[in-house]
Amino acid sequence: MTVFTHPEFDNHEHLSFYCDPDTGLRAIIAVHNTSRGPALGGCRMFPYASDEEALRDALRLSRGMTYKSALAGLNLGGGKSVIIGDPREHKSEALLEAMGRFINQLGGLYIAAEDSGTSVADLKVMGRQTAHVAGIAERLGFDGRPSTGDPSPATAYGTFVGLQAAVRHKLGRSDLEGVKVAIQGIGNVGYRLARHLKEAGAKLWVYDLHQDQMERAVDELGATAASADEILNLPVDVVAPCAMGAVLNDDSICRLQAPIVAGAANNQLASPRHDNALWNRGILYAPDFVINAGGIIDVYYERQGPDPQAVRRHVEAIGNTLDEIFARSANEGLPTGVIANQLAEERFKHTAR
Ligand code: NAD
């Protein structure tokens, strides 16, 4: 296994490996960049087929967090941790506490949040051993309602604001009345996004793997049910991927009919070149790591002290960041993902704490 010559290595500041034979914990923490602040990022638990696969994920995802937080204007760096193991089989309180001790050894350089394979309850167990966990406190949400720490409402609201910015830029519309939106994935984020859109007068098409999720949107929000095959290809104004990654690929991009892609799912582009493919087709893509930053903004404010109005204002600034990205993309003739990366680098490469 290589590190400094690894394809995903990008001058990461710190990399730690940890093994606790008593609990079976094997984990990696990757800290990509802390020029803007401590590295906050999810702790993922997954049955990686090899150490190499786990390292790759830790390097790649920690770098992504640096870009996401910089673009969200947060004083945070980028980090990620991975636990090698099947969360359904290998997770135990003792293992999670051992992970807490591992995180604590870094003295606050890295702050863990929930991710796939870990829950808020798991983070609370880690929190018995370290103060460096986030997204676990019950507090007032950005909408003034009590929140358990679930970042989905803030993510959905940020995606809604970002979608409005995309519609303004591409369609020259300042409202969403009658704007047609197809949402793939009606889960925690997708359903809430659908509700915001409905309230703003948009017309909705939905698809979810789970029939009951889809029916809820049809019954409660008057959405039209679509099939798995058609949801990304409908003649709508906006396609909003809110399920899984890699949905923007060679196959789907040539069949898209919508002029805008703006949704919350992480890692929507199957590869970086698909940013260019969308650009070449004249489709406006709201980079996922910009539009879905509401969750990390929400988690950040948990550490600053509760201030629902400040969270709301900060989430709404996602629209301004996208305005800037869309304008620069048009002026410079470069895809939006390229511009978003450049803007992030301007923000974290020239910041000395
Ligand atoms: P979720 O698990 O609550 O919802 C995802 C939904 O997608 C589920 O209802 C699932 O049935 C559906 N789904 C899965 N595969 C599908 C497919 N092939 N076609 C259609 N539907 C499918 O997850 P979530 O919290 O709503 O997150 C949605 C996306 O947003 C994920 O990509 C996530 O990484 C990203 N995201 C979420 C947050 C957050 O705060 N929750 C923050 C940033 C990014």
mmCIF file of C-alpha atoms and ligand atoms in Angstrom:
data_model
loop_
_atom_site.group_PDB
_atom_site.id
_atom_site.type_symbol
_atom_site.label_atom_id
_atom_site.label_comp_id
_atom_site.label_asym_id
_atom_site.label_seq_id
_atom_site.Cartn_x
_atom_site.Cartn_y
_atom_site.Cartn_z
ATOM 1 C CA MET A 1 0.000 0.000 0.000
ATOM 2 C CA THR A 2 1.385 3.385 -0.978
ATOM 3 C CA VAL A 3 0.586 6.714 0.637
ATOM 4 C CA PHE A 4 2.599 9.626 -0.777
ATOM 5 C CA THR A 5 2.292 8.252 -4.316
ATOM 6 C CA HIS A 6 -1.329 7.128 -3.877
ATOM 7 C CA PRO A 7 -3.553 8.519 -6.688
ATOM 8 C CA GLU A 8 -5.899 10.043 -4.078
ATOM 9 C CA PHE A 9 -3.093 11.590 -2.009
ATOM 10 C CA ASP A 10 -3.312 15.363 -2.280
ATOM 11 C CA ASN A 11 -0.803 16.700 0.227
ATOM 12 C CA HIS A 12 -2.948 15.515 3.110
ATOM 13 C CA GLU A 13 -1.662 17.015 6.337
ATOM 14 C CA HIS A 14 -2.159 13.988 8.502
ATOM 15 C CA LEU A 15 -2.998 10.305 8.272
ATOM 16 C CA SER A 16 -3.434 7.954 11.255
ATOM 17 C CA PHE A 17 -4.012 4.226 11.437
ATOM 18 C CA TYR A 18 -5.403 2.643 14.569
ATOM 19 C CA CYS A 19 -5.840 -0.926 15.691
ATOM 20 C CA ASP A 20 -7.464 -2.115 18.903
ATOM 21 C CA PRO A 21 -7.261 -5.935 19.087
ATOM 22 C CA ASP A 22 -9.572 -6.121 22.125
ATOM 23 C CA THR A 23 -12.547 -4.694 20.241
ATOM 24 C CA GLY A 24 -11.510 -5.550 16.666
ATOM 25 C CA LEU A 25 -11.353 -1.862 15.719
ATOM 26 C CA ARG A 26 -9.277 -1.072 12.656
ATOM 27 C CA ALA A 27 -9.687 2.510 11.530
ATOM 28 C CA ILE A 28 -8.084 5.320 9.558
ATOM 29 C CA ILE A 29 -8.386 9.069 10.094
ATOM 30 C CA ALA A 30 -7.403 11.325 7.193
ATOM 31 C CA VAL A 31 -6.995 15.069 7.663
ATOM 32 C CA HIS A 32 -6.691 16.794 4.331
ATOM 33 C CA ASN A 33 -6.329 20.467 5.190
ATOM 34 C CA THR A 34 -6.831 22.572 8.324
ATOM 35 C CA SER A 35 -5.962 26.038 7.025
ATOM 36 C CA ARG A 36 -9.517 27.247 7.743
ATOM 37 C CA GLY A 37 -10.031 25.311 10.990
ATOM 38 C CA PRO A 38 -10.245 21.815 12.497
ATOM 39 C CA ALA A 39 -11.053 19.033 10.059
ATOM 40 C CA LEU A 40 -14.700 18.050 10.437
ATOM 41 C CA GLY A 41 -16.122 15.086 8.560
ATOM 42 C CA GLY A 42 -18.124 11.909 8.861
ATOM 43 C CA CYS A 43 -17.003 8.663 10.434
ATOM 44 C CA ARG A 44 -17.928 5.945 7.953
ATOM 45 C CA MET A 45 -18.189 2.247 8.834
ATOM 46 C CA PHE A 46 -18.073 -0.094 5.866
ATOM 47 C CA PRO A 47 -16.919 -3.672 5.166
ATOM 48 C CA TYR A 48 -14.053 -2.576 2.908
ATOM 49 C CA ALA A 49 -12.641 -5.452 0.894
ATOM 50 C CA SER A 50 -9.078 -4.285 1.602
ATOM 51 C CA ASP A 51 -7.061 -1.768 3.612
ATOM 52 C CA GLU A 52 -6.249 -0.115 0.305
ATOM 53 C CA GLU A 53 -9.956 0.476 -0.406
ATOM 54 C CA ALA A 54 -10.440 1.987 3.058
ATOM 55 C CA LEU A 55 -7.419 4.266 2.608
ATOM 56 C CA ARG A 56 -8.685 5.393 -0.777
ATOM 57 C CA ASP A 57 -12.060 6.357 0.702
ATOM 58 C CA ALA A 58 -10.460 8.203 3.629
ATOM 59 C CA LEU A 59 -8.128 10.198 1.355
ATOM 60 C CA ARG A 60 -10.799 10.993 -1.240
ATOM 61 C CA LEU A 61 -13.606 11.875 1.169
ATOM 62 C CA SER A 62 -11.445 14.012 3.496
ATOM 63 C CA ARG A 63 -10.323 16.093 0.526
ATOM 64 C CA GLY A 64 -13.960 16.535 -0.519
ATOM 65 C CA MET A 65 -14.775 17.902 2.939
ATOM 66 C CA THR A 66 -12.086 20.608 2.628
ATOM 67 C CA TYR A 67 -13.731 21.833 -0.580
ATOM 68 C CA LYS A 68 -17.266 21.595 0.802
ATOM 69 C CA SER A 69 -16.530 23.526 3.996
ATOM 70 C CA ALA A 70 -14.460 26.184 2.222
ATOM 71 C CA LEU A 71 -17.272 26.829 -0.263
ATOM 72 C CA ALA A 72 -19.800 26.954 2.563
ATOM 73 C CA GLY A 73 -17.677 29.710 4.131
ATOM 74 C CA LEU A 74 -17.071 27.702 7.314
ATOM 75 C CA ASN A 75 -13.972 27.933 9.487
ATOM 76 C CA LEU A 76 -13.445 24.213 9.123
ATOM 77 C CA GLY A 77 -10.978 21.999 7.365
ATOM 78 C CA GLY A 78 -11.575 18.658 5.714
ATOM 79 C CA GLY A 79 -11.280 15.273 7.364
ATOM 80 C CA LYS A 80 -12.872 11.859 7.314
ATOM 81 C CA SER A 81 -12.529 8.645 9.274
ATOM 82 C CA VAL A 82 -13.282 5.108 8.202
ATOM 83 C CA ILE A 83 -13.860 2.033 10.338
ATOM 84 C CA ILE A 84 -13.183 -1.231 8.517
ATOM 85 C CA GLY A 85 -16.071 -3.594 9.300
ATOM 86 C CA ASP A 86 -19.701 -4.412 8.693
ATOM 87 C CA PRO A 87 -21.799 -2.111 10.892
ATOM 88 C CA ARG A 88 -24.482 -4.816 11.258
ATOM 89 C CA GLU A 89 -21.992 -7.443 12.460
ATOM 90 C CA HIS A 90 -18.942 -5.767 13.929
ATOM 91 C CA LYS A 91 -20.268 -2.677 15.652
ATOM 92 C CA SER A 92 -20.241 -2.731 19.458
ATOM 93 C CA GLU A 93 -20.197 -0.107 22.199
ATOM 94 C CA ALA A 94 -16.637 -1.162 23.063
ATOM 95 C CA LEU A 95 -15.516 -0.692 19.442
ATOM 96 C CA LEU A 96 -17.177 2.732 19.256
ATOM 97 C CA GLU A 97 -15.550 3.773 22.528
ATOM 98 C CA ALA A 98 -12.180 2.655 21.142
ATOM 99 C CA MET A 99 -12.886 4.836 18.096
ATOM 100 C CA GLY A 100 -13.606 7.716 20.484
ATOM 101 C CA ARG A 101 -10.181 7.202 22.104
ATOM 102 C CA PHE A 102 -8.562 7.187 18.656
ATOM 103 C CA ILE A 103 -10.262 10.474 17.725
ATOM 104 C CA ASN A 104 -9.227 11.929 21.067
ATOM 105 C CA GLN A 105 -5.558 11.173 20.444
ATOM 106 C CA LEU A 106 -5.617 13.776 17.674
ATOM 107 C CA GLY A 107 -6.504 16.453 20.216
ATOM 108 C CA GLY A 108 -9.201 18.151 18.123
ATOM 109 C CA LEU A 109 -7.394 18.180 14.791
ATOM 110 C CA TYR A 110 -10.260 15.979 13.550
ATOM 111 C CA ILE A 111 -13.934 16.181 14.606
ATOM 112 C CA ALA A 112 -16.207 13.245 13.751
ATOM 113 C CA ALA A 113 -19.826 13.376 12.614
ATOM 114 C CA GLU A 114 -22.224 10.631 11.516
ATOM 115 C CA ASP A 115 -21.877 9.060 8.092
ATOM 116 C CA SER A 116 -23.027 5.896 6.369
ATOM 117 C CA GLY A 117 -22.722 2.997 8.794
ATOM 118 C CA THR A 118 -22.771 5.216 11.879
ATOM 119 C CA SER A 119 -25.638 6.986 13.634
ATOM 120 C CA VAL A 120 -26.070 9.874 16.042
ATOM 121 C CA ALA A 121 -26.376 7.250 18.820
ATOM 122 C CA ASP A 122 -23.004 5.768 17.774
ATOM 123 C CA LEU A 123 -21.377 9.205 17.836
ATOM 124 C CA LYS A 124 -22.735 9.712 21.338
ATOM 125 C CA VAL A 125 -21.001 6.483 22.422
ATOM 126 C CA MET A 126 -17.713 7.737 20.899
ATOM 127 C CA GLY A 127 -18.383 10.988 22.734
ATOM 128 C CA ARG A 128 -17.905 9.186 26.088
ATOM 129 C CA GLN A 129 -14.190 9.168 25.232
ATOM 130 C CA THR A 130 -13.755 12.443 23.367
ATOM 131 C CA ALA A 131 -15.250 15.908 23.052
ATOM 132 C CA HIS A 132 -14.361 15.897 19.357
ATOM 133 C CA VAL A 133 -17.661 14.619 17.942
ATOM 134 C CA ALA A 134 -20.364 16.772 16.356
ATOM 135 C CA GLY A 135 -23.969 16.603 15.199
ATOM 136 C CA ILE A 136 -25.223 14.971 18.391
ATOM 137 C CA ALA A 137 -26.832 17.745 20.415
ATOM 138 C CA GLU A 138 -30.567 18.334 20.630
ATOM 139 C CA ARG A 139 -31.104 21.977 19.785
ATOM 140 C CA LEU A 140 -33.331 24.449 17.978
ATOM 141 C CA GLY A 141 -33.157 23.834 14.241
ATOM 142 C CA PHE A 142 -32.655 26.588 11.639
ATOM 143 C CA ASP A 143 -36.450 26.724 11.245
ATOM 144 C CA GLY A 144 -36.916 27.377 14.966
ATOM 145 C CA ARG A 145 -38.264 23.845 15.559
ATOM 146 C CA PRO A 146 -36.645 21.407 18.029
ATOM 147 C CA SER A 147 -34.005 19.317 16.281
ATOM 148 C CA THR A 148 -32.469 16.012 17.311
ATOM 149 C CA GLY A 149 -29.292 16.943 15.451
ATOM 150 C CA ASP A 150 -30.484 15.477 12.116
ATOM 151 C CA PRO A 151 -28.950 17.748 9.439
ATOM 152 C CA SER A 152 -31.489 16.738 6.729
ATOM 153 C CA PRO A 153 -33.857 19.727 7.175
ATOM 154 C CA ALA A 154 -30.961 22.182 6.684
ATOM 155 C CA THR A 155 -29.645 20.161 3.735
ATOM 156 C CA ALA A 156 -33.072 20.178 2.099
ATOM 157 C CA TYR A 157 -33.519 23.913 2.642
ATOM 158 C CA GLY A 158 -30.053 24.661 1.217
ATOM 159 C CA THR A 159 -30.843 22.506 -1.810
ATOM 160 C CA PHE A 160 -34.106 24.393 -2.290
ATOM 161 C CA VAL A 161 -32.307 27.748 -2.140
ATOM 162 C CA GLY A 162 -29.647 26.456 -4.563
ATOM 163 C CA LEU A 163 -32.282 25.157 -6.961
ATOM 164 C CA GLN A 164 -33.896 28.601 -6.944
ATOM 165 C CA ALA A 165 -30.509 30.142 -7.846
ATOM 166 C CA ALA A 166 -30.118 27.697 -10.748
ATOM 167 C CA VAL A 167 -33.622 28.502 -12.055
ATOM 168 C CA ARG A 168 -32.880 32.232 -11.791
ATOM 169 C CA HIS A 169 -29.667 31.839 -13.748
ATOM 170 C CA LYS A 170 -30.789 29.404 -16.427
ATOM 171 C CA LEU A 171 -34.461 30.249 -16.898
ATOM 172 C CA GLY A 172 -34.406 33.903 -15.818
ATOM 173 C CA ARG A 173 -37.201 33.176 -13.354
ATOM 174 C CA SER A 174 -37.326 34.657 -9.851
ATOM 175 C CA ASP A 175 -40.155 32.363 -8.721
ATOM 176 C CA LEU A 176 -40.876 28.638 -8.979
ATOM 177 C CA GLU A 177 -44.579 28.857 -9.843
ATOM 178 C CA GLY A 178 -45.276 26.082 -12.350
ATOM 179 C CA VAL A 179 -41.578 25.129 -12.635
ATOM 180 C CA LYS A 180 -41.364 21.372 -13.260
ATOM 181 C CA VAL A 181 -39.018 19.374 -11.032
ATOM 182 C CA ALA A 182 -38.263 15.635 -11.070
ATOM 183 C CA ILE A 183 -36.871 14.304 -7.777
ATOM 184 C CA GLN A 184 -35.040 10.972 -7.601
ATOM 185 C CA GLY A 185 -35.122 9.711 -3.997
ATOM 186 C CA ILE A 186 -37.818 10.833 -1.563
ATOM 187 C CA GLY A 187 -35.969 10.174 1.693
ATOM 188 C CA ASN A 188 -35.022 12.509 4.525
ATOM 189 C CA VAL A 189 -33.758 15.225 2.200
ATOM 190 C CA GLY A 190 -35.814 14.509 -0.937
ATOM 191 C CA TYR A 191 -39.171 14.632 0.836
ATOM 192 C CA ARG A 192 -38.371 17.907 2.590
ATOM 193 C CA LEU A 193 -37.102 19.417 -0.655
ATOM 194 C CA ALA A 194 -40.345 18.335 -2.334
ATOM 195 C CA ARG A 195 -42.337 20.077 0.401
ATOM 196 C CA HIS A 196 -40.424 23.362 -0.033
ATOM 197 C CA LEU A 197 -40.930 23.148 -3.800
ATOM 198 C CA LYS A 198 -44.630 22.420 -3.450
ATOM 199 C CA GLU A 199 -45.041 25.445 -1.165
ATOM 200 C CA ALA A 200 -43.273 27.565 -3.811
ATOM 201 C CA GLY A 201 -45.732 26.419 -6.500
ATOM 202 C CA ALA A 202 -43.522 23.938 -8.386
ATOM 203 C CA LYS A 203 -44.962 20.877 -10.179
ATOM 204 C CA LEU A 204 -43.369 17.647 -8.973
ATOM 205 C CA TRP A 205 -42.499 14.236 -10.390
ATOM 206 C CA VAL A 206 -41.019 11.692 -7.984
ATOM 207 C CA TYR A 207 -39.446 8.269 -7.917
ATOM 208 C CA ASP A 208 -38.134 6.258 -4.983
ATOM 209 C CA LEU A 209 -37.062 2.624 -4.743
ATOM 210 C CA HIS A 210 -39.494 2.343 -1.849
ATOM 211 C CA GLN A 211 -43.096 2.547 -2.979
ATOM 212 C CA ASP A 212 -44.326 3.950 0.355
ATOM 213 C CA GLN A 213 -41.920 6.912 0.215
ATOM 214 C CA MET A 214 -43.140 7.740 -3.267
ATOM 215 C CA GLU A 215 -46.811 7.367 -2.368
ATOM 216 C CA ARG A 216 -46.352 9.764 0.536
ATOM 217 C CA ALA A 217 -45.202 12.469 -1.880
ATOM 218 C CA VAL A 218 -48.059 11.674 -4.250
ATOM 219 C CA ASP A 219 -50.720 11.700 -1.505
ATOM 220 C CA GLU A 220 -49.433 14.611 0.585
ATOM 221 C CA LEU A 221 -47.814 16.860 -2.012
ATOM 222 C CA GLY A 222 -49.780 16.071 -5.170
ATOM 223 C CA ALA A 223 -46.630 14.834 -6.947
ATOM 224 C CA THR A 224 -46.824 12.584 -10.007
ATOM 225 C CA ALA A 225 -45.237 9.141 -9.636
ATOM 226 C CA ALA A 226 -42.603 8.313 -12.268
ATOM 227 C CA SER A 227 -40.713 5.107 -13.000
ATOM 228 C CA ALA A 228 -37.058 4.341 -12.299
ATOM 229 C CA ASP A 229 -36.260 4.617 -16.000
ATOM 230 C CA GLU A 230 -38.001 7.896 -16.665
ATOM 231 C CA ILE A 231 -37.230 10.008 -13.578
ATOM 232 C CA LEU A 232 -33.968 11.449 -14.933
ATOM 233 C CA ASN A 233 -35.227 11.769 -18.506
ATOM 234 C CA LEU A 234 -38.508 13.615 -18.123
ATOM 235 C CA PRO A 235 -39.079 16.852 -20.080
ATOM 236 C CA VAL A 236 -38.956 18.950 -16.893
ATOM 237 C CA ASP A 237 -37.085 22.141 -15.963
ATOM 238 C CA VAL A 238 -34.996 20.633 -13.168
ATOM 239 C CA VAL A 239 -33.783 17.153 -12.284
ATOM 240 C CA ALA A 240 -32.957 16.832 -8.568
ATOM 241 C CA PRO A 241 -30.960 13.689 -7.717
ATOM 242 C CA CYS A 242 -31.536 13.043 -3.997
ATOM 243 C CA ALA A 243 -30.736 9.342 -3.684
ATOM 244 C CA MET A 244 -27.343 7.948 -4.579
ATOM 245 C CA GLY A 245 -24.130 8.939 -6.369
ATOM 246 C CA ALA A 246 -22.813 8.462 -9.914
ATOM 247 C CA VAL A 247 -26.215 9.141 -11.496
ATOM 248 C CA LEU A 248 -24.675 11.625 -13.962
ATOM 249 C CA ASN A 249 -22.811 9.307 -16.315
ATOM 250 C CA ASP A 250 -22.296 8.610 -20.031
ATOM 251 C CA ASP A 251 -25.664 6.914 -20.288
ATOM 252 C CA SER A 252 -27.832 9.355 -18.306
ATOM 253 C CA ILE A 253 -26.310 12.638 -19.511
ATOM 254 C CA CYS A 254 -27.142 12.065 -23.155
ATOM 255 C CA ARG A 255 -30.754 11.245 -22.222
ATOM 256 C CA LEU A 256 -31.363 14.212 -19.886
ATOM 257 C CA GLN A 257 -34.014 16.594 -21.180
ATOM 258 C CA ALA A 258 -33.935 19.066 -18.284
ATOM 259 C CA PRO A 259 -31.765 22.186 -18.669
ATOM 260 C CA ILE A 260 -30.832 22.098 -14.946
ATOM 261 C CA VAL A 261 -29.509 19.447 -12.539
ATOM 262 C CA ALA A 262 -29.747 20.580 -8.910
ATOM 263 C CA GLY A 263 -30.101 17.996 -6.150
ATOM 264 C CA ALA A 264 -28.670 16.927 -2.801
ATOM 265 C CA ALA A 265 -27.114 13.524 -3.544
ATOM 266 C CA ASN A 266 -23.372 13.253 -2.880
ATOM 267 C CA ASN A 267 -20.933 12.485 -5.713
ATOM 268 C CA GLN A 268 -23.485 12.806 -8.528
ATOM 269 C CA LEU A 269 -20.842 12.874 -11.267
ATOM 270 C CA ALA A 270 -19.678 9.360 -12.153
ATOM 271 C CA SER A 271 -16.293 10.930 -12.966
ATOM 272 C CA PRO A 272 -14.933 14.498 -13.116
ATOM 273 C CA ARG A 273 -15.203 14.491 -16.921
ATOM 274 C CA HIS A 274 -19.010 14.328 -16.629
ATOM 275 C CA ASP A 275 -18.933 17.936 -15.411
ATOM 276 C CA ASN A 276 -17.671 18.784 -18.886
ATOM 277 C CA ALA A 277 -20.218 16.497 -20.551
ATOM 278 C CA LEU A 278 -23.068 18.413 -18.889
ATOM 279 C CA TRP A 279 -21.468 21.723 -19.851
ATOM 280 C CA ASN A 280 -21.133 20.615 -23.475
ATOM 281 C CA ARG A 281 -24.833 19.799 -23.571
ATOM 282 C CA GLY A 282 -25.712 23.232 -22.145
ATOM 283 C CA ILE A 283 -27.093 21.729 -18.934
ATOM 284 C CA LEU A 284 -26.553 23.846 -15.818
ATOM 285 C CA TYR A 285 -25.195 21.654 -13.031
ATOM 286 C CA ALA A 286 -25.261 22.892 -9.424
ATOM 287 C CA PRO A 287 -22.179 21.125 -7.981
ATOM 288 C CA ASP A 288 -23.375 18.702 -5.303
ATOM 289 C CA PHE A 289 -20.779 19.686 -2.701
ATOM 290 C CA VAL A 290 -21.987 23.293 -2.923
ATOM 291 C CA ILE A 291 -25.756 22.801 -2.970
ATOM 292 C CA ASN A 292 -25.900 20.112 -0.257
ATOM 293 C CA ALA A 293 -23.782 21.963 2.342
ATOM 294 C CA GLY A 294 -26.773 22.857 4.569
ATOM 295 C CA GLY A 295 -26.073 19.830 6.778
ATOM 296 C CA ILE A 296 -22.469 20.713 7.535
ATOM 297 C CA ILE A 297 -23.468 24.324 8.160
ATOM 298 C CA ASP A 298 -26.032 23.086 10.689
ATOM 299 C CA VAL A 299 -23.460 20.854 12.422
ATOM 300 C CA TYR A 300 -20.942 23.710 12.511
ATOM 301 C CA TYR A 301 -23.363 25.932 14.415
ATOM 302 C CA GLU A 302 -23.924 23.236 17.015
ATOM 303 C CA ARG A 303 -20.318 23.906 18.041
ATOM 304 C CA GLN A 304 -20.719 27.695 17.916
ATOM 305 C CA GLY A 305 -23.798 27.744 20.124
ATOM 306 C CA PRO A 306 -27.460 27.668 19.059
ATOM 307 C CA ASP A 307 -28.485 30.494 16.734
ATOM 308 C CA PRO A 308 -31.268 29.350 14.384
ATOM 309 C CA GLN A 309 -31.372 32.657 12.499
ATOM 310 C CA ALA A 310 -27.626 32.638 11.856
ATOM 311 C CA VAL A 311 -27.901 29.047 10.558
ATOM 312 C CA ARG A 312 -30.740 30.031 8.265
ATOM 313 C CA ARG A 313 -28.833 33.033 6.876
ATOM 314 C CA HIS A 314 -25.742 30.913 6.370
ATOM 315 C CA VAL A 315 -27.700 28.163 4.571
ATOM 316 C CA GLU A 316 -29.318 30.804 2.367
ATOM 317 C CA ALA A 317 -25.824 32.012 1.383
ATOM 318 C CA ILE A 318 -25.518 28.757 -0.611
ATOM 319 C CA GLY A 319 -27.636 30.591 -3.208
ATOM 320 C CA ASN A 320 -25.088 33.446 -3.392
ATOM 321 C CA THR A 321 -22.177 31.022 -3.758
ATOM 322 C CA LEU A 322 -23.972 29.297 -6.622
ATOM 323 C CA ASP A 323 -24.762 32.677 -8.223
ATOM 324 C CA GLU A 324 -21.029 33.402 -8.192
ATOM 325 C CA ILE A 325 -20.140 29.962 -9.599
ATOM 326 C CA PHE A 326 -22.731 30.198 -12.380
ATOM 327 C CA ALA A 327 -21.618 33.717 -13.329
ATOM 328 C CA ARG A 328 -17.928 32.799 -13.390
ATOM 329 C CA SER A 329 -18.677 29.631 -15.335
ATOM 330 C CA ALA A 330 -20.514 31.681 -17.984
ATOM 331 C CA ASN A 331 -17.807 34.367 -18.110
ATOM 332 C CA GLU A 332 -14.855 32.004 -18.232
ATOM 333 C CA GLY A 333 -16.478 29.342 -20.423
ATOM 334 C CA LEU A 334 -15.697 26.563 -17.948
ATOM 335 C CA PRO A 335 -17.968 23.931 -16.350
ATOM 336 C CA THR A 336 -19.485 24.752 -12.972
ATOM 337 C CA GLY A 337 -17.642 21.944 -11.152
ATOM 338 C CA VAL A 338 -14.281 23.261 -12.344
ATOM 339 C CA ILE A 339 -15.194 26.763 -11.177
ATOM 340 C CA ALA A 340 -16.422 25.461 -7.795
ATOM 341 C CA ASN A 341 -13.092 23.702 -7.242
ATOM 342 C CA GLN A 342 -11.166 26.844 -8.188
ATOM 343 C CA LEU A 343 -13.250 28.975 -5.833
ATOM 344 C CA ALA A 344 -12.730 26.512 -2.963
ATOM 345 C CA GLU A 345 -8.973 26.468 -3.564
ATOM 346 C CA GLU A 346 -8.879 30.263 -3.515
ATOM 347 C CA ARG A 347 -10.498 30.057 -0.107
ATOM 348 C CA PHE A 348 -8.444 27.347 1.575
ATOM 349 C CA LYS A 349 -5.061 27.535 -0.131
ATOM 350 C CA HIS A 350 -4.471 31.154 0.837
ATOM 351 C CA THR A 351 -5.792 31.054 4.368
ATOM 352 C CA ALA A 352 -3.316 30.909 7.198
ATOM 353 C CA ARG A 353 -4.865 30.361 10.597
HETATM 354 P P1 NAD B 1 -32.195 8.749 2.793
HETATM 355 O O1 NAD B 1 -31.598 7.402 2.945
HETATM 356 O O2 NAD B 1 -33.087 9.270 3.853
HETATM 357 O O3 NAD B 1 -33.000 8.852 1.410
HETATM 358 C C1 NAD B 1 -32.548 8.333 0.230
HETATM 359 C C2 NAD B 1 -33.765 7.834 -0.516
HETATM 360 O O4 NAD B 1 -33.353 7.421 -1.796
HETATM 361 C C3 NAD B 1 -34.442 6.642 0.142
HETATM 362 O O5 NAD B 1 -35.824 6.888 0.267
HETATM 363 C C4 NAD B 1 -34.150 5.484 -0.821
HETATM 364 O O6 NAD B 1 -35.207 4.549 -0.870
HETATM 365 C C5 NAD B 1 -34.019 6.222 -2.125
HETATM 366 N N1 NAD B 1 -33.216 5.522 -3.132
HETATM 367 C C6 NAD B 1 -32.102 4.783 -2.983
HETATM 368 N N2 NAD B 1 -31.658 4.346 -4.175
HETATM 369 C C7 NAD B 1 -32.523 4.820 -5.111
HETATM 370 C C8 NAD B 1 -32.627 4.735 -6.504
HETATM 371 N N3 NAD B 1 -31.769 4.023 -7.199
HETATM 372 N N4 NAD B 1 -33.645 5.380 -7.119
HETATM 373 C C9 NAD B 1 -34.539 6.086 -6.423
HETATM 374 N N5 NAD B 1 -34.503 6.199 -5.079
HETATM 375 C C10 NAD B 1 -33.520 5.572 -4.432
HETATM 376 O O7 NAD B 1 -30.942 9.727 2.561
HETATM 377 P P2 NAD B 1 -30.937 11.308 2.681
HETATM 378 O O8 NAD B 1 -30.423 11.694 4.019
HETATM 379 O O9 NAD B 1 -32.242 11.842 2.202
HETATM 380 O O10 NAD B 1 -29.783 11.679 1.637
HETATM 381 C C11 NAD B 1 -30.051 11.676 0.245
HETATM 382 C C12 NAD B 1 -28.773 12.026 -0.524
HETATM 383 O O11 NAD B 1 -28.297 13.307 -0.095
HETATM 384 C C13 NAD B 1 -27.619 11.059 -0.279
HETATM 385 O O12 NAD B 1 -26.843 10.973 -1.447
HETATM 386 C C14 NAD B 1 -26.810 11.750 0.787
HETATM 387 O O13 NAD B 1 -25.447 11.347 0.777
HETATM 388 C C15 NAD B 1 -26.956 13.200 0.374
HETATM 389 N N6 NAD B 1 -26.760 14.137 1.473
HETATM 390 C C16 NAD B 1 -27.541 14.081 2.574
HETATM 391 C C17 NAD B 1 -27.341 14.985 3.609
HETATM 392 C C18 NAD B 1 -28.207 14.973 4.833
HETATM 393 O O14 NAD B 1 -28.162 15.946 5.607
HETATM 394 N N7 NAD B 1 -29.034 13.955 5.051
HETATM 395 C C19 NAD B 1 -26.314 15.939 3.518
HETATM 396 C C20 NAD B 1 -25.534 15.996 2.359
HETATM 397 C C21 NAD B 1 -25.761 15.075 1.333
#
